[in-house]
Amino acid sequence: MSTLTIPPVIPTAREDAMNLHKAFKESWDIKKRLHVGLGCDSGTIINILAHRDSQQVELITQEYDNKYSDVLRKRLSSELHGDFKRAVCLWVREPPARDANVLKRALRATVTDFKAATDVICSRTPAQLRQLKQVYLINCGARLEHDIESATYGDHKKLLLGYVNTTRYEGPEIDKFLVEDDAKAINKGRDNSFFIRIFTERSKAHMSALISTYKSMFGKPLEHAIKKETSGNLMYGLLTILRFVENPAMHFAKLLRKAMKGFGTDDSTLIWIIVTRAEVDMRYIKAAYINKYGKTLNEAVHSETSGYYRTFLLALLGPNC
């Protein structure tokens, strides 16, 4: 469930666009006839954008672009700075474009962010991945598979390519005999190609049944078998798929905790999870976080961030509960 706090009565998209334009304080370079930014009213930007859902933000963006012959996303990028800019500019994209942007940054970085790429890809449904691939091609100028091929290697590459390209059944029905066969085969010990095939071809319902069946048959979690038989980025990918099937809210709660634990904050992870999950299941993630760590996610974010960046993230997270 979403944690967005949207006013019961909101202005029209045109009114929001006009108020955003007013928030951009400006002057003009007379000689060059160009806009010169003098800072902006960040509070107004947060009050509008952080309290509108993705469809409303898209309408505001269209109104702004048409009315002012400007691109709202580019204007925000020029006016804002640092992590606050990154969070807002990611938020004003449509949901599939948010994922595409995160993946582009992860796969095309000087040093590939294998975990970020894995976390995004392996926590999306087949339908979401089909849409993501279309948007990635349009927005990033290359096929997602091409960038995965270029940035990753070995069995981890095979897992990611298999996961984005395999059409998995999305219904609730399962073949209990196939589930038992998979559990027995895993327990005997198999090579990496077997794990890749199972984890990329089986449905979410099948994997959920496999988790419980494996434990009932052999008295230990399926996670133990993965850790025993695999390693490195492949192991991370398999565990990500498993944990997302088992308890997606807890999976993201743990990622957020890790991003804020220790010296320094992993703001990239903090931003993409809060921005991409705020409209999906953030309420469940918050509940999982407080149950696991004894403090609210809002309190953790408040202590690890500052300024308008903190204000924006907390607005997306909703009330402190």
PDB file of N, CA, C and O in Angstrom, residues 124-163:
ATOM      1  N   ARG A 124      11.083  -7.558  -9.822  1.00  0.00           N
ATOM      2  CA  ARG A 124      10.007  -7.109 -10.698  1.00  0.00           C
ATOM      3  C   ARG A 124       9.289  -8.310 -11.301  1.00  0.00           C
ATOM      4  O   ARG A 124       9.896  -9.348 -11.555  1.00  0.00           O
ATOM      5  N   THR A 125       8.000  -8.153 -11.542  1.00  0.00           N
ATOM      6  CA  THR A 125       7.199  -9.222 -12.123  1.00  0.00           C
ATOM      7  C   THR A 125       7.490  -9.320 -13.615  1.00  0.00           C
ATOM      8  O   THR A 125       8.036  -8.391 -14.223  1.00  0.00           O
ATOM      9  N   PRO A 126       7.115 -10.442 -14.250  1.00  0.00           N
ATOM     10  CA  PRO A 126       7.308 -10.549 -15.697  1.00  0.00           C
ATOM     11  C   PRO A 126       6.637  -9.413 -16.467  1.00  0.00           C
ATOM     12  O   PRO A 126       7.212  -8.892 -17.431  1.00  0.00           O
ATOM     13  N   ALA A 127       5.436  -9.016 -16.064  1.00  0.00           N
ATOM     14  CA  ALA A 127       4.744  -7.920 -16.747  1.00  0.00           C
ATOM     15  C   ALA A 127       5.512  -6.606 -16.584  1.00  0.00           C
ATOM     16  O   ALA A 127       5.639  -5.822 -17.538  1.00  0.00           O
ATOM     17  N   GLN A 128       6.013  -6.357 -15.387  1.00  0.00           N
ATOM     18  CA  GLN A 128       6.793  -5.148 -15.147  1.00  0.00           C
ATOM     19  C   GLN A 128       8.087  -5.151 -15.959  1.00  0.00           C
ATOM     20  O   GLN A 128       8.510  -4.123 -16.480  1.00  0.00           O
ATOM     21  N   LEU A 129       8.715  -6.313 -16.080  1.00  0.00           N
ATOM     22  CA  LEU A 129       9.961  -6.415 -16.844  1.00  0.00           C
ATOM     23  C   LEU A 129       9.718  -6.194 -18.334  1.00  0.00           C
ATOM     24  O   LEU A 129      10.554  -5.575 -19.014  1.00  0.00           O
ATOM     25  N   ARG A 130       8.595  -6.678 -18.853  1.00  0.00           N
ATOM     26  CA  ARG A 130       8.284  -6.431 -20.270  1.00  0.00           C
ATOM     27  C   ARG A 130       8.142  -4.942 -20.539  1.00  0.00           C
ATOM     28  O   ARG A 130       8.666  -4.419 -21.531  1.00  0.00           O
ATOM     29  N   GLN A 131       7.454  -4.246 -19.646  1.00  0.00           N
ATOM     30  CA  GLN A 131       7.286  -2.806 -19.805  1.00  0.00           C
ATOM     31  C   GLN A 131       8.604  -2.076 -19.602  1.00  0.00           C
ATOM     32  O   GLN A 131       8.929  -1.129 -20.333  1.00  0.00           O
ATOM     33  N   LEU A 132       9.380  -2.530 -18.642  1.00  0.00           N
ATOM     34  CA  LEU A 132      10.678  -1.923 -18.362  1.00  0.00           C
ATOM     35  C   LEU A 132      11.592  -2.007 -19.580  1.00  0.00           C
ATOM     36  O   LEU A 132      12.283  -1.038 -19.921  1.00  0.00           O
ATOM     37  N   LYS A 133      11.607  -3.150 -20.257  1.00  0.00           N
ATOM     38  CA  LYS A 133      12.475  -3.310 -21.419  1.00  0.00           C
ATOM     39  C   LYS A 133      12.095  -2.335 -22.541  1.00  0.00           C
ATOM     40  O   LYS A 133      12.968  -1.775 -23.210  1.00  0.00           O
ATOM     41  N   GLN A 134      10.803  -2.109 -22.721  1.00  0.00           N
ATOM     42  CA  GLN A 134      10.346  -1.168 -23.736  1.00  0.00           C
ATOM     43  C   GLN A 134      10.785   0.255 -23.401  1.00  0.00           C
ATOM     44  O   GLN A 134      11.297   0.991 -24.254  1.00  0.00           O
ATOM     45  N   VAL A 135      10.588   0.640 -22.146  1.00  0.00           N
ATOM     46  CA  VAL A 135      10.943   1.995 -21.720  1.00  0.00           C
ATOM     47  C   VAL A 135      12.453   2.196 -21.747  1.00  0.00           C
ATOM     48  O   VAL A 135      12.941   3.263 -22.130  1.00  0.00           O
ATOM     49  N   TYR A 136      13.201   1.177 -21.361  1.00  0.00           N
ATOM     50  CA  TYR A 136      14.665   1.269 -21.354  1.00  0.00           C
ATOM     51  C   TYR A 136      15.190   1.539 -22.762  1.00  0.00           C
ATOM     52  O   TYR A 136      16.072   2.372 -22.955  1.00  0.00           O
ATOM     53  N   LEU A 137      14.650   0.842 -23.735  1.00  0.00           N
ATOM     54  CA  LEU A 137      15.080   1.036 -25.120  1.00  0.00           C
ATOM     55  C   LEU A 137      14.811   2.464 -25.576  1.00  0.00           C
ATOM     56  O   LEU A 137      15.667   3.104 -26.207  1.00  0.00           O
ATOM     57  N   ILE A 138      13.628   2.990 -25.246  1.00  0.00           N
ATOM     58  CA  ILE A 138      13.254   4.347 -25.660  1.00  0.00           C
ATOM     59  C   ILE A 138      14.095   5.397 -24.937  1.00  0.00           C
ATOM     60  O   ILE A 138      14.638   6.320 -25.556  1.00  0.00           O
ATOM     61  N   ASN A 139      14.219   5.262 -23.623  1.00  0.00           N
ATOM     62  CA  ASN A 139      14.879   6.291 -22.816  1.00  0.00           C
ATOM     63  C   ASN A 139      16.391   6.205 -22.824  1.00  0.00           C
ATOM     64  O   ASN A 139      17.078   7.233 -22.693  1.00  0.00           O
ATOM     65  N   CYS A 140      16.931   5.011 -22.952  1.00  0.00           N
ATOM     66  CA  CYS A 140      18.380   4.816 -22.811  1.00  0.00           C
ATOM     67  C   CYS A 140      19.092   4.518 -24.123  1.00  0.00           C
ATOM     68  O   CYS A 140      20.319   4.425 -24.163  1.00  0.00           O
ATOM     69  N   GLY A 141      18.323   4.345 -25.205  1.00  0.00           N
ATOM     70  CA  GLY A 141      18.926   4.184 -26.513  1.00  0.00           C
ATOM     71  C   GLY A 141      19.584   2.844 -26.756  1.00  0.00           C
ATOM     72  O   GLY A 141      20.384   2.700 -27.685  1.00  0.00           O
ATOM     73  N   ALA A 142      19.283   1.863 -25.948  1.00  0.00           N
ATOM     74  CA  ALA A 142      19.845   0.517 -26.124  1.00  0.00           C
ATOM     75  C   ALA A 142      18.911  -0.488 -25.461  1.00  0.00           C
ATOM     76  O   ALA A 142      18.124  -0.131 -24.579  1.00  0.00           O
ATOM     77  N   ARG A 143      18.995  -1.729 -25.905  1.00  0.00           N
ATOM     78  CA  ARG A 143      18.210  -2.770 -25.266  1.00  0.00           C
ATOM     79  C   ARG A 143      18.787  -3.073 -23.890  1.00  0.00           C
ATOM     80  O   ARG A 143      20.008  -3.063 -23.704  1.00  0.00           O
ATOM     81  N   LEU A 144      17.917  -3.335 -22.931  1.00  0.00           N
ATOM     82  CA  LEU A 144      18.368  -3.665 -21.580  1.00  0.00           C
ATOM     83  C   LEU A 144      19.287  -4.880 -21.619  1.00  0.00           C
ATOM     84  O   LEU A 144      20.315  -4.918 -20.927  1.00  0.00           O
ATOM     85  N   GLU A 145      18.946  -5.863 -22.440  1.00  0.00           N
ATOM     86  CA  GLU A 145      19.769  -7.060 -22.540  1.00  0.00           C
ATOM     87  C   GLU A 145      21.191  -6.730 -23.007  1.00  0.00           C
ATOM     88  O   GLU A 145      22.159  -7.358 -22.572  1.00  0.00           O
ATOM     89  N   HIS A 146      21.297  -5.750 -23.894  1.00  0.00           N
ATOM     90  CA  HIS A 146      22.624  -5.352 -24.389  1.00  0.00           C
ATOM     91  C   HIS A 146      23.482  -4.807 -23.259  1.00  0.00           C
ATOM     92  O   HIS A 146      24.665  -5.148 -23.136  1.00  0.00           O
ATOM     93  N   ASP A 147      22.899  -3.950 -22.430  1.00  0.00           N
ATOM     94  CA  ASP A 147      23.665  -3.359 -21.335  1.00  0.00           C
ATOM     95  C   ASP A 147      24.004  -4.391 -20.261  1.00  0.00           C
ATOM     96  O   ASP A 147      25.072  -4.334 -19.642  1.00  0.00           O
ATOM     97  N   ILE A 148      23.088  -5.336 -20.016  1.00  0.00           N
ATOM     98  CA  ILE A 148      23.396  -6.428 -19.086  1.00  0.00           C
ATOM     99  C   ILE A 148      24.555  -7.250 -19.626  1.00  0.00           C
ATOM    100  O   ILE A 148      25.486  -7.600 -18.901  1.00  0.00           O
ATOM    101  N   GLU A 149      24.498  -7.558 -20.906  1.00  0.00           N
ATOM    102  CA  GLU A 149      25.548  -8.342 -21.562  1.00  0.00           C
ATOM    103  C   GLU A 149      26.900  -7.646 -21.442  1.00  0.00           C
ATOM    104  O   GLU A 149      27.933  -8.293 -21.210  1.00  0.00           O
ATOM    105  N   SER A 150      26.904  -6.320 -21.577  1.00  0.00           N
ATOM    106  CA  SER A 150      28.157  -5.560 -21.560  1.00  0.00           C
ATOM    107  C   SER A 150      28.716  -5.365 -20.155  1.00  0.00           C
ATOM    108  O   SER A 150      29.933  -5.294 -19.972  1.00  0.00           O
ATOM    109  N   ALA A 151      27.842  -5.288 -19.165  1.00  0.00           N
ATOM    110  CA  ALA A 151      28.277  -4.882 -17.822  1.00  0.00           C
ATOM    111  C   ALA A 151      28.475  -6.038 -16.854  1.00  0.00           C
ATOM    112  O   ALA A 151      29.173  -5.883 -15.846  1.00  0.00           O
ATOM    113  N   THR A 152      27.867  -7.180 -17.121  1.00  0.00           N
ATOM    114  CA  THR A 152      27.956  -8.296 -16.177  1.00  0.00           C
ATOM    115  C   THR A 152      28.705  -9.464 -16.818  1.00  0.00           C
ATOM    116  O   THR A 152      29.075  -9.409 -17.985  1.00  0.00           O
ATOM    117  N   TYR A 153      28.895 -10.525 -16.061  1.00  0.00           N
ATOM    118  CA  TYR A 153      29.676 -11.640 -16.598  1.00  0.00           C
ATOM    119  C   TYR A 153      29.281 -12.957 -15.928  1.00  0.00           C
ATOM    120  O   TYR A 153      28.639 -12.975 -14.871  1.00  0.00           O
ATOM    121  N   GLY A 154      29.698 -14.046 -16.589  1.00  0.00           N
ATOM    122  CA  GLY A 154      29.540 -15.372 -16.006  1.00  0.00           C
ATOM    123  C   GLY A 154      28.104 -15.775 -15.732  1.00  0.00           C
ATOM    124  O   GLY A 154      27.168 -15.381 -16.432  1.00  0.00           O
ATOM    125  N   ASP A 155      27.917 -16.547 -14.668  1.00  0.00           N
ATOM    126  CA  ASP A 155      26.602 -17.075 -14.322  1.00  0.00           C
ATOM    127  C   ASP A 155      25.647 -15.983 -13.830  1.00  0.00           C
ATOM    128  O   ASP A 155      24.432 -16.116 -13.977  1.00  0.00           O
ATOM    129  N   HIS A 156      26.196 -14.927 -13.280  1.00  0.00           N
ATOM    130  CA  HIS A 156      25.350 -13.801 -12.873  1.00  0.00           C
ATOM    131  C   HIS A 156      24.694 -13.173 -14.104  1.00  0.00           C
ATOM    132  O   HIS A 156      23.498 -12.856 -14.098  1.00  0.00           O
ATOM    133  N   LYS A 157      25.458 -13.015 -15.185  1.00  0.00           N
ATOM    134  CA  LYS A 157      24.910 -12.514 -16.442  1.00  0.00           C
ATOM    135  C   LYS A 157      23.806 -13.435 -16.946  1.00  0.00           C
ATOM    136  O   LYS A 157      22.736 -12.974 -17.365  1.00  0.00           O
ATOM    137  N   LYS A 158      24.056 -14.758 -16.912  1.00  0.00           N
ATOM    138  CA  LYS A 158      23.070 -15.716 -17.380  1.00  0.00           C
ATOM    139  C   LYS A 158      21.771 -15.618 -16.569  1.00  0.00           C
ATOM    140  O   LYS A 158      20.669 -15.724 -17.120  1.00  0.00           O
ATOM    141  N   LEU A 159      21.910 -15.404 -15.260  1.00  0.00           N
ATOM    142  CA  LEU A 159      20.728 -15.282 -14.399  1.00  0.00           C
ATOM    143  C   LEU A 159      19.914 -14.044 -14.774  1.00  0.00           C
ATOM    144  O   LEU A 159      18.695 -14.125 -14.959  1.00  0.00           O
ATOM    145  N   LEU A 160      20.568 -12.900 -14.900  1.00  0.00           N
ATOM    146  CA  LEU A 160      19.846 -11.663 -15.200  1.00  0.00           C
ATOM    147  C   LEU A 160      19.211 -11.710 -16.583  1.00  0.00           C
ATOM    148  O   LEU A 160      18.056 -11.297 -16.763  1.00  0.00           O
ATOM    149  N   LEU A 161      19.941 -12.190 -17.571  1.00  0.00           N
ATOM    150  CA  LEU A 161      19.388 -12.286 -18.920  1.00  0.00           C
ATOM    151  C   LEU A 161      18.220 -13.267 -18.950  1.00  0.00           C
ATOM    152  O   LEU A 161      17.188 -13.008 -19.589  1.00  0.00           O
ATOM    153  N   GLY A 162      18.363 -14.386 -18.257  1.00  0.00           N
ATOM    154  CA  GLY A 162      17.269 -15.344 -18.189  1.00  0.00           C
ATOM    155  C   GLY A 162      16.051 -14.764 -17.505  1.00  0.00           C
ATOM    156  O   GLY A 162      14.909 -14.990 -17.935  1.00  0.00           O
ATOM    157  N   TYR A 163      16.281 -13.990 -16.468  1.00  0.00           N
ATOM    158  CA  TYR A 163      15.164 -13.443 -15.691  1.00  0.00           C
ATOM    159  C   TYR A 163      14.386 -12.383 -16.475  1.00  0.00           C
ATOM    160  O   TYR A 163      13.163 -12.319 -16.373  1.00  0.00           O
TER     161      TYR A 163
END
